[in-house]
Tab-separated table of C-alpha atoms (C1' of nucleotides) in Angstrom:
chain	number	residue	atom	x	y	z
A	1	MET	CA	89.957	148.183	224.746
A	2	ASN	CA	89.707	151.080	226.841
A	3	ARG	CA	92.165	153.727	226.087
A	4	GLU	CA	90.126	155.580	223.939
A	5	ILE	CA	87.733	156.843	226.776
A	6	PRO	CA	86.400	160.365	226.350
A	7	GLU	CA	88.108	162.665	228.658
A	8	PHE	CA	84.889	163.645	230.446
A	9	SER	CA	84.065	159.803	231.213
A	10	LEU	CA	87.624	159.507	232.521
A	11	GLN	CA	86.800	162.496	234.876
A	12	ARG	CA	83.887	160.874	236.271
A	13	MET	CA	85.518	157.668	237.306
A	14	PRO	CA	86.690	159.063	240.321
A	15	VAL	CA	83.433	160.169	241.304
A	16	TYR	CA	81.853	156.719	240.837
A	17	LEU	CA	84.442	155.204	242.697
A	18	ASN	CA	84.167	157.632	245.845
A	19	TYR	CA	80.481	157.023	245.788
A	20	LEU	CA	80.464	153.381	245.599
A	21	ARG	CA	82.926	153.177	248.219
A	22	THR	CA	80.821	155.514	250.764
A	23	LEU	CA	77.859	153.068	250.390
A	24	PRO	CA	77.053	150.997	253.658
A	25	ASP	CA	78.343	147.171	253.819
A	26	ASP	CA	75.048	146.091	255.272
A	27	GLY	CA	74.000	144.158	252.097
A	28	THR	CA	71.695	146.649	251.123
A	29	TYR	CA	73.683	147.886	248.184
A	30	ASN	CA	75.083	144.341	246.742
A	31	TYR	CA	73.701	145.629	243.415
A	32	ILE	CA	73.065	149.154	242.364
A	33	SER	CA	71.357	150.516	239.322
A	34	SER	CA	72.662	152.861	237.093
A	35	GLY	CA	69.642	155.057	237.750
A	36	ALA	CA	70.389	155.171	241.379
A	37	ILE	CA	73.822	155.908	240.764
A	38	ALA	CA	72.965	158.732	238.232
A	39	GLN	CA	70.258	160.181	240.830
A	40	ALA	CA	72.722	160.361	243.654
A	41	LEU	CA	75.453	162.184	241.516
A	42	GLY	CA	73.184	164.283	239.445
A	43	LEU	CA	73.997	162.633	235.984
A	44	GLY	CA	71.721	160.930	233.424
A	45	GLU	CA	71.352	157.429	233.437
A	46	VAL	CA	72.670	156.456	230.057
A	47	LEU	CA	75.666	158.669	230.517
A	48	VAL	CA	76.413	156.305	234.088
A	49	ARG	CA	75.985	153.087	231.923
A	50	LYS	CA	78.392	154.258	228.932
A	51	ASP	CA	81.030	155.356	231.415
A	52	LEU	CA	80.497	152.129	233.321
A	53	ALA	CA	81.033	150.306	230.325
A	54	TYR	CA	84.536	151.436	230.105
A	55	THR	CA	85.664	149.736	233.024
A	56	GLY	CA	84.491	146.145	231.807
A	57	CYS	CA	82.187	145.437	234.790
A	58	ALA	CA	78.814	143.990	233.178
A	59	GLY	CA	75.726	145.088	234.803
A	60	ARG	CA	72.898	142.803	234.963
A	61	PRO	CA	69.537	143.353	233.594
A	62	LYS	CA	66.851	144.007	236.063
A	63	VAL	CA	69.404	143.799	239.031
A	64	GLY	CA	72.026	146.410	238.274
A	65	TYR	CA	75.721	146.595	238.812
A	66	PRO	CA	77.212	144.103	241.572
A	67	ARG	CA	78.945	146.713	243.744
A	68	ALA	CA	81.843	145.097	244.804
A	69	GLU	CA	82.672	143.844	241.437
A	70	LEU	CA	82.158	147.529	239.786
A	71	ILE	CA	84.576	148.906	242.863
A	72	SER	CA	87.182	146.741	241.814
A	73	ALA	CA	86.777	147.479	237.904
A	74	LEU	CA	86.980	151.108	238.577
A	75	GLU	CA	89.990	150.653	240.912
A	76	ASN	CA	91.462	148.550	238.236
A	77	PHE	CA	90.531	151.261	235.753
A	78	LEU	CA	92.240	153.815	237.578
A	79	CYS	CA	95.269	151.708	238.522
A	80	VAL	CA	94.642	151.939	242.006
A	81	ASN	CA	96.807	148.983	243.058
A	82	ASP	CA	99.880	149.913	241.270
A	83	SER	CA	101.136	152.179	243.810
A	84	LYS	CA	102.582	155.575	242.407
A	85	SER	CA	104.642	158.125	244.011
A	86	ALA	CA	104.071	161.840	244.135
A	87	VAL	CA	106.284	164.743	245.306
A	88	ILE	CA	105.022	168.326	246.089
A	89	VAL	CA	107.173	171.405	245.163
A	90	GLY	CA	106.385	174.068	247.654
A	91	ALA	CA	105.902	173.330	251.201
A	92	GLY	CA	103.806	176.628	251.911
A	93	GLY	CA	100.284	176.801	253.179
A	94	LEU	CA	98.465	174.543	250.281
A	95	GLY	CA	101.606	171.917	249.936
A	96	SER	CA	101.427	171.625	253.677
A	97	ALA	CA	97.912	170.825	253.581
A	98	LEU	CA	98.033	168.626	250.682
A	99	LEU	CA	101.041	166.810	252.856
A	100	CYS	CA	98.753	166.078	255.699
A	101	TYR	CA	95.949	165.239	253.583
A	102	GLY	CA	95.575	161.435	253.632
A	103	GLY	CA	93.060	161.100	250.543
A	104	PHE	CA	95.618	160.426	247.770
A	105	SER	CA	96.135	156.697	249.231
A	106	HIS	CA	92.536	155.737	248.344
A	107	TYR	CA	93.755	156.010	244.621
A	108	GLY	CA	97.350	154.063	245.042
A	109	ILE	CA	99.074	157.348	245.397
A	110	GLU	CA	101.962	158.105	248.010
A	111	LEU	CA	103.017	161.303	248.477
A	112	ALA	CA	106.587	160.577	248.986
A	113	CYS	CA	108.188	164.011	249.899
A	114	ALA	CA	108.253	167.783	249.456
A	115	PHE	CA	110.771	170.330	248.036
A	116	ASP	CA	111.001	173.676	249.112
A	117	ASN	CA	113.668	176.407	249.139
A	118	ASP	CA	113.045	177.697	252.605
A	119	PRO	CA	115.818	177.017	255.039
A	120	ALA	CA	113.471	176.812	257.962
A	121	LYS	CA	111.127	174.098	256.347
A	122	ILE	CA	114.160	172.040	254.843
A	123	GLY	CA	114.898	169.073	257.038
A	124	THR	CA	111.387	169.101	258.831
A	125	THR	CA	108.765	166.557	258.020
A	126	ILE	CA	105.302	167.678	257.399
A	127	GLY	CA	102.409	165.381	257.801
A	128	GLY	CA	105.187	162.823	258.316
A	129	LYS	CA	106.727	163.414	254.914
A	130	PRO	CA	110.232	165.069	254.592
A	131	VAL	CA	110.956	168.476	253.281
A	132	LEU	CA	114.052	168.423	251.174
A	133	PRO	CA	115.991	171.277	249.345
A	134	ILE	CA	114.789	172.169	245.820
A	135	ASP	CA	118.395	171.178	244.869
A	136	GLU	CA	117.718	167.614	245.698
A	137	LEU	CA	114.750	167.531	243.588
A	138	ASN	CA	116.332	165.445	240.635
A	139	GLU	CA	117.739	162.824	242.800
A	140	GLY	CA	114.726	163.152	245.418
A	141	CYS	CA	112.409	162.384	242.447
A	142	LYS	CA	114.723	159.440	241.325
A	143	LYS	CA	115.013	158.043	244.671
A	144	TYR	CA	111.225	157.789	245.435
A	145	GLY	CA	110.411	156.433	241.484
A	146	ALA	CA	107.969	159.417	241.501
A	147	THR	CA	105.962	160.083	238.162
A	148	LEU	CA	103.591	162.511	239.529
A	149	ALA	CA	104.180	165.948	240.915
A	150	ILE	CA	101.943	168.919	242.489
A	151	ILE	CA	103.379	172.348	241.849
A	152	ALA	CA	102.343	174.469	244.984
A	153	VAL	CA	104.727	177.240	244.233
A	154	PRO	CA	104.255	180.988	243.285
A	155	ALA	CA	102.934	181.838	239.906
A	156	SER	CA	106.689	183.156	239.281
A	157	ALA	CA	108.292	179.923	239.987
A	158	ALA	CA	105.883	177.524	238.466
A	159	GLN	CA	107.540	177.252	234.795
A	160	GLN	CA	111.291	176.876	236.204
A	161	THR	CA	109.779	174.239	238.672
A	162	ALA	CA	107.768	172.246	235.941
A	163	GLU	CA	111.241	172.001	234.109
A	164	LEU	CA	113.157	170.690	236.839
A	165	LEU	CA	110.490	168.167	237.058
A	166	ILE	CA	110.540	166.805	233.797
A	167	LYS	CA	114.206	166.540	233.613
A	168	ALA	CA	113.564	164.477	237.098
A	169	GLY	CA	111.364	162.193	234.958
A	170	ILE	CA	107.899	163.394	236.451
A	171	LYS	CA	105.260	162.385	233.736
A	172	ALA	CA	102.100	164.320	234.889
A	173	ILE	CA	101.897	167.465	236.872
A	174	LEU	CA	98.853	168.864	238.860
A	175	ASN	CA	99.542	172.896	238.659
A	176	PHE	CA	98.120	175.015	241.398
A	177	ALA	CA	99.833	177.966	240.359
A	178	PRO	CA	97.723	180.552	238.438
A	179	VAL	CA	99.704	180.299	235.189
A	180	GLN	CA	99.835	178.293	232.188
A	181	ILE	CA	103.088	175.957	232.349
A	182	ASN	CA	104.768	175.106	229.235
A	183	THR	CA	105.689	171.365	228.921
A	184	GLY	CA	106.000	169.000	225.750
A	185	ASP	CA	102.874	167.246	224.669
A	186	GLU	CA	104.009	163.851	226.579
A	187	ILE	CA	103.508	165.535	229.853
A	188	LYS	CA	100.137	165.421	231.221
A	189	VAL	CA	98.836	168.790	233.255
A	190	ILE	CA	96.003	169.684	234.837
A	191	ASN	CA	95.470	173.065	236.392
A	192	ILE	CA	93.715	174.022	239.570
A	193	ASP	CA	93.095	177.664	240.022
A	194	VAL	CA	91.415	178.162	243.357
A	195	ALA	CA	90.894	181.879	243.195
A	196	ALA	CA	89.533	181.462	239.258
A	197	ASN	CA	86.923	179.278	240.596
A	198	LEU	CA	85.474	181.268	242.966
A	199	ALA	CA	85.698	183.881	240.219
A	200	ILE	CA	83.667	182.025	238.068
A	201	LEU	CA	80.987	181.178	240.526
A	202	ALA	CA	80.873	184.689	241.458
A	203	SER	CA	80.008	185.748	237.846
A	204	MET	CA	77.619	183.240	237.806
A	205	LEU	CA	75.202	184.848	240.246
B	1	MET	CA	73.855	190.752	226.020
B	2	ASN	CA	76.213	188.477	227.267
B	3	ARG	CA	74.533	186.152	229.970
B	4	GLU	CA	74.167	183.163	227.309
B	5	ILE	CA	77.933	182.781	227.333
B	6	PRO	CA	79.023	178.930	227.061
B	7	GLU	CA	80.247	177.353	230.172
B	8	PHE	CA	83.844	176.671	228.916
B	9	SER	CA	84.118	180.334	227.612
B	10	LEU	CA	83.324	181.675	231.276
B	11	GLN	CA	85.974	179.243	232.526
B	12	ARG	CA	88.480	180.679	230.517
B	13	MET	CA	87.741	184.138	231.411
B	14	PRO	CA	90.029	184.254	234.699
B	15	VAL	CA	92.808	182.745	232.569
B	16	TYR	CA	92.885	185.336	229.945
B	17	LEU	CA	92.482	187.802	232.862
B	18	ASN	CA	95.507	186.592	234.672
B	19	TYR	CA	97.649	186.322	231.662
B	20	LEU	CA	97.078	189.944	230.432
B	21	ARG	CA	97.779	190.866	234.022
B	22	THR	CA	101.119	189.334	234.107
B	23	LEU	CA	102.571	191.134	230.790
B	24	PRO	CA	104.975	193.747	231.446
B	25	ASP	CA	103.762	197.601	231.416
B	26	ASP	CA	106.792	198.759	229.462
B	27	GLY	CA	104.707	199.483	226.293
B	28	THR	CA	105.289	196.410	224.516
B	29	TYR	CA	101.946	194.996	225.006
B	30	ASN	CA	99.624	197.833	224.649
B	31	TYR	CA	98.141	195.894	221.729
B	32	ILE	CA	98.103	192.157	222.007
B	33	SER	CA	96.749	189.535	219.165
B	34	SER	CA	94.298	186.920	219.429
B	35	GLY	CA	97.197	184.801	217.846
B	36	ALA	CA	99.647	185.863	220.474
B	37	ILE	CA	97.326	184.810	223.159
B	38	ALA	CA	96.342	181.821	221.939
B	39	GLN	CA	99.991	180.479	221.536
B	40	ALA	CA	100.767	181.426	225.240
B	41	LEU	CA	97.639	179.847	226.783
B	42	GLY	CA	97.671	176.794	224.130
B	43	LEU	CA	94.309	177.621	222.690
B	44	GLY	CA	92.752	178.011	219.326
B	45	GLU	CA	93.128	181.500	218.142
B	46	VAL	CA	89.663	181.656	216.815
B	47	LEU	CA	88.381	180.527	220.042
B	48	VAL	CA	90.362	183.304	221.842
B	49	ARG	CA	88.399	185.704	219.414
B	50	LYS	CA	85.147	184.294	220.280
B	51	ASP	CA	85.701	184.362	223.997
B	52	LEU	CA	87.113	187.982	224.012
B	53	ALA	CA	83.931	189.233	222.132
B	54	TYR	CA	81.940	188.014	225.058
B	55	THR	CA	83.572	190.827	227.092
B	56	GLY	CA	82.352	193.650	224.627
B	57	CYS	CA	86.105	194.549	223.904
B	58	ALA	CA	86.450	195.375	220.180
B	59	GLY	CA	89.719	194.320	218.700
B	60	ARG	CA	91.238	196.177	215.789
B	61	PRO	CA	92.319	194.496	212.477
B	62	LYS	CA	96.057	194.691	212.058
B	63	VAL	CA	96.748	195.637	215.580
B	64	GLY	CA	94.999	193.359	217.811
B	65	TYR	CA	93.329	193.949	221.146
B	66	PRO	CA	94.147	197.075	223.623
B	67	ARG	CA	95.326	195.294	226.309
B	68	ALA	CA	94.382	197.824	229.007
B	69	GLU	CA	90.748	198.144	227.680
B	70	LEU	CA	90.586	194.048	227.393
B	71	ILE	CA	91.669	193.776	231.039
B	72	SER	CA	88.919	196.187	232.199
B	73	ALA	CA	86.476	194.520	230.052
B	74	LEU	CA	87.323	191.227	231.529
B	75	GLU	CA	87.230	192.636	235.080
B	76	ASN	CA	84.010	194.268	234.227
B	77	PHE	CA	82.617	190.942	232.890
B	78	LEU	CA	83.957	188.662	236.003
B	79	CYS	CA	82.406	191.800	238.173
B	80	VAL	CA	86.020	192.067	239.703
B	81	ASN	CA	84.746	195.688	241.088
B	82	ASP	CA	81.707	194.731	242.971
B	83	SER	CA	83.455	193.383	245.911
B	84	LYS	CA	81.990	190.258	247.365
B	85	SER	CA	82.420	188.624	250.569
B	86	ALA	CA	83.007	184.838	250.990
B	87	VAL	CA	83.591	182.649	254.019
B	88	ILE	CA	85.293	179.271	254.419
B	89	VAL	CA	83.741	176.539	256.626
B	90	GLY	CA	86.790	174.463	257.824
B	91	ALA	CA	89.864	175.881	259.350
B	92	GLY	CA	91.952	172.578	258.865
B	93	GLY	CA	94.924	172.379	256.673
B	94	LEU	CA	93.360	173.286	253.421
B	95	GLY	CA	91.106	176.137	254.948
B	96	SER	CA	94.069	177.586	256.558
B	97	ALA	CA	95.989	177.513	253.556
B	98	LEU	CA	93.114	179.310	251.702
B	99	LEU	CA	92.943	182.031	254.632
B	100	CYS	CA	96.436	182.612	254.088
B	101	TYR	CA	96.350	183.124	250.276
B	102	GLY	CA	96.133	186.270	249.031
B	103	GLY	CA	94.688	185.598	245.531
B	104	PHE	CA	91.034	186.071	245.905
B	105	SER	CA	91.269	189.799	246.005
B	106	HIS	CA	92.450	189.867	242.479
B	107	TYR	CA	88.680	189.099	241.352
B	108	GLY	CA	87.183	191.370	243.972
B	109	ILE	CA	86.661	188.717	246.591
B	110	GLU	CA	87.256	189.248	250.141
B	111	LEU	CA	87.564	186.010	252.338
B	112	ALA	CA	85.935	187.220	255.243
B	113	CYS	CA	86.332	184.660	258.000
B	114	ALA	CA	86.249	181.049	258.755
B	115	PHE	CA	84.073	178.647	260.469
B	116	ASP	CA	85.006	175.671	262.555
B	117	ASN	CA	83.858	173.509	265.519
B	118	ASP	CA	87.446	172.786	267.256
B	119	PRO	CA	87.578	175.007	270.265
B	120	ALA	CA	91.138	175.204	269.942
B	121	LYS	CA	90.800	177.278	266.844
B	122	ILE	CA	87.432	178.938	267.612
B	123	GLY	CA	88.571	182.833	268.497
B	124	THR	CA	91.880	182.574	267.007
B	125	THR	CA	92.681	184.458	263.678
B	126	ILE	CA	94.122	182.914	260.702
B	127	GLY	CA	95.775	184.852	258.117
B	128	GLY	CA	94.540	187.894	259.502
B	129	LYS	CA	90.683	186.327	259.362
B	130	PRO	CA	88.962	185.417	262.309
B	131	VAL	CA	87.689	181.742	263.127
B	132	LEU	CA	84.143	181.717	264.510
B	133	PRO	CA	82.223	178.693	265.971
B	134	ILE	CA	79.898	177.036	263.335
B	135	ASP	CA	76.855	177.803	265.809
B	136	GLU	CA	77.613	181.370	264.427
B	137	LEU	CA	77.569	180.294	260.734
B	138	ASN	CA	74.360	181.919	260.201
B	139	GLU	CA	74.843	185.231	261.794
B	140	GLY	CA	78.371	185.299	260.575
B	141	CYS	CA	77.583	185.278	257.082
B	142	LYS	CA	74.829	187.725	257.254
B	143	LYS	CA	77.106	190.158	259.177
B	144	TYR	CA	79.476	190.236	256.208
B	145	GLY	CA	77.053	189.805	253.566
B	146	ALA	CA	78.717	186.782	252.116
B	147	THR	CA	77.341	185.239	249.209
B	148	LEU	CA	80.060	182.863	248.249
B	149	ALA	CA	81.291	180.055	250.749
B	150	ILE	CA	84.073	177.590	250.409
B	151	ILE	CA	83.426	174.120	251.962
B	152	ALA	CA	86.795	172.583	253.221
B	153	VAL	CA	85.527	170.285	255.937
B	154	PRO	CA	85.678	166.265	255.789
B	155	ALA	CA	83.141	164.519	253.226
B	156	SER	CA	80.991	163.476	256.304
B	157	ALA	CA	80.314	166.950	257.219
B	158	ALA	CA	79.795	168.235	253.645
B	159	GLN	CA	76.060	167.799	253.196
B	160	GLN	CA	75.085	169.326	256.683
B	161	THR	CA	77.679	172.220	255.989
B	162	ALA	CA	75.968	173.065	252.652
B	163	GLU	CA	72.406	173.106	254.071
B	164	LEU	CA	73.546	175.666	256.896
B	165	LEU	CA	75.228	177.693	254.329
B	166	ILE	CA	72.356	177.673	251.881
B	167	LYS	CA	69.966	178.818	255.078
B	168	ALA	CA	72.492	181.543	255.859
B	169	GLY	CA	72.025	182.993	252.338
B	170	ILE	CA	74.723	181.850	250.537
B	171	LYS	CA	74.478	181.544	246.541
B	172	ALA	CA	77.599	179.733	245.360
B	173	ILE	CA	79.721	177.323	246.622
B	174	LEU	CA	83.021	175.735	246.099
B	175	ASN	CA	83.672	172.241	247.397
B	176	PHE	CA	86.547	170.529	248.361
B	177	ALA	CA	85.159	167.808	249.995
B	178	PRO	CA	85.253	164.501	247.766
B	179	VAL	CA	81.237	164.231	247.817
B	180	GLN	CA	78.622	165.584	245.893
B	181	ILE	CA	76.442	167.970	247.708
B	182	ASN	CA	72.969	168.187	247.291
B	183	THR	CA	71.674	171.851	246.774
B	184	GLY	CA	68.731	173.279	244.786
B	185	ASP	CA	69.178	174.229	241.419
B	186	GLU	CA	69.590	178.192	242.334
B	187	ILE	CA	72.832	177.336	244.223
B	188	LYS	CA	75.955	177.145	242.319
B	189	VAL	CA	78.531	174.527	242.963
B	190	ILE	CA	81.903	173.729	241.737
B	191	ASN	CA	83.597	170.715	242.992
B	192	ILE	CA	87.383	170.269	243.246
B	193	ASP	CA	88.544	167.035	244.457
B	194	VAL	CA	92.328	167.110	244.270
B	195	ALA	CA	92.757	163.710	245.095
B	196	ALA	CA	90.655	162.532	242.126
B	197	ASN	CA	92.474	165.040	239.713
B	198	LEU	CA	95.772	163.199	240.603
B	199	ALA	CA	94.273	159.720	240.084
B	200	ILE	CA	93.152	161.164	236.744
B	201	LEU	CA	96.237	162.337	235.899
B	202	ALA	CA	97.920	158.882	237.024
B	203	SER	CA	95.568	156.980	234.906
B	204	MET	CA	96.471	158.881	232.086
B	205	LEU	CA	100.060	157.632	231.830
C	1	DT	C1'	55.073	135.888	231.465
C	2	DA	C1'	55.741	141.066	232.742
C	3	DG	C1'	58.673	144.215	234.170
C	4	DA	C1'	62.961	146.380	235.405
C	5	DT	C1'	67.176	147.055	233.879
C	6	DT	C1'	71.020	146.753	230.429
C	7	DG	C1'	73.722	148.017	226.385
C	8	DT	C1'	73.537	149.828	221.904
C	9	DT	C1'	72.589	152.630	217.749
C	10	DA	C1'	70.824	156.903	216.334
C	11	DA	C1'	69.524	161.792	217.061
C	12	DT	C1'	70.743	165.980	219.463
C	13	DC	C1'	73.008	169.414	221.348
C	14	DG	C1'	77.019	172.483	222.451
C	15	DA	C1'	81.806	173.446	221.842
C	16	DT	C1'	85.755	174.046	218.678
C	17	DT	C1'	87.631	174.809	214.484
C	18	DA	C1'	87.759	176.219	209.631
C	19	DA	C1'	86.851	179.199	205.911
C	20	DC	C1'	86.182	183.716	204.422
C	21	DA	C1'	84.687	188.440	204.334
C	22	DA	C1'	85.524	192.659	206.593
C	23	DT	C1'	88.718	196.108	207.825
C	24	DC	C1'	92.566	199.065	209.303
D	1	DT	C1'	97.724	198.963	198.034
D	2	DA	C1'	99.006	194.867	200.331
D	3	DG	C1'	99.072	192.428	204.661
D	4	DA	C1'	97.706	191.396	208.971
D	5	DT	C1'	94.053	190.670	212.025
D	6	DT	C1'	89.347	190.712	213.640
D	7	DG	C1'	84.631	188.795	213.674
D	8	DT	C1'	81.106	185.957	211.537
D	9	DT	C1'	78.976	182.080	209.238
D	10	DA	C1'	79.364	177.228	207.939
D	11	DA	C1'	81.482	172.712	208.959
D	12	DT	C1'	82.987	169.537	212.126
D	13	DC	C1'	83.898	167.228	216.295
D	14	DG	C1'	82.668	165.230	220.504
D	15	DA	C1'	79.676	164.801	224.215
D	16	DT	C1'	75.111	163.572	225.857
D	17	DT	C1'	70.573	162.273	225.383
D	18	DA	C1'	66.552	159.501	223.397
D	19	DA	C1'	65.075	155.643	221.454
D	20	DC	C1'	64.864	150.842	221.683
D	21	DA	C1'	66.079	145.998	221.426
D	22	DA	C1'	68.044	142.379	224.374
D	23	DT	C1'	67.929	140.138	228.695
D	24	DC	C1'	67.116	138.229	233.254
DNA sequence: TAGATTGTTAATCGATTAACAATC
DNA sequence: TAGATTGTTAATCGATTAACAATC
């Protein structure tokens, strides 16, 4: 009863979860209203109620939403408790930074390993994760049961990388290369182009 | 005549520019049709024509858009030729990776320096850019004439960092901290939460 | 009870797509 | 000329907001 959630509502789910998790546990926020959430996040309060309705967590008139339950419902919605493995292709600056970043675990995602073609990196560990040769991408993904991947290679290698990942059974890709990657429709892709975002900001001034 | 461009069209502008720049210069692509662009980028062709109309570059029926002119028009639209300075706060993994990344220059943006509070980093250079102490954020931003900033600090320090940046005259912020930062309406903010994006992908499976 | 807050239905708004006339 | 492609106007679609009834 929830998979027809609008794209934009889905994108806000982690924002709600993040926010609710940061609230102090001292009892002040056992219940929180849609209005309070809306204000904290700069959203409309009706929008917040609509979004939260997708989680199945019911709010109580006059008191708001029980925070603990709401967090659980969001975690459930985002499948935080099924642990999932992700791999990174490209152990350059960005790839290394992500390997060292601990934030993925908040969403039940484990970064299993990285792949690179630089002999100086292969065999080392970064952030405690092994760097494997690109040649082992297929078996590496399978070994870890990875369904998610992050592409952090130069633009020129992105398409080819995507194809390898898809062959290895990856179902969703976060692409940091500033180029459109071509995949079948069954593969989910989100593109993040940091420089483009900064350019957008600059042109809004 | 162009500042009422829809938000979503603006977001696609760097994508068009990127794509057109990657085409070979061998004369094959002196003209390119909206249909060809649309197909390459997975967009509708009418949408492409509407977006490109904002740049002021006219296409020619039967031949398409002159590529060189279109690139110039996009560069112009995105103000690539006015050079702008950006600073990074937080020279951790992500901050360092961005300091080493050369892609900002394609949009006329120069990363001037980074700020950090780690004595081991202060005084060093990363990617050829100096790492200055947070105490010097205000004078550093002014010295470089920076109007753009990237927040790459832990979530707990993000709000405070944003306030320092705004005091230092920064007008637009790219925020990598997974937390909502509160700024006045005149400050433009784009949030990028990498872990949240991976979580969204995971929940789409 | 009165008041605050939820949840739902209808209206609005903005973005995308479809239809089609204009043009080279 | 005929055909391909642009550019524009109208229709559709989806997301957000407004209005309001339900509820504790």
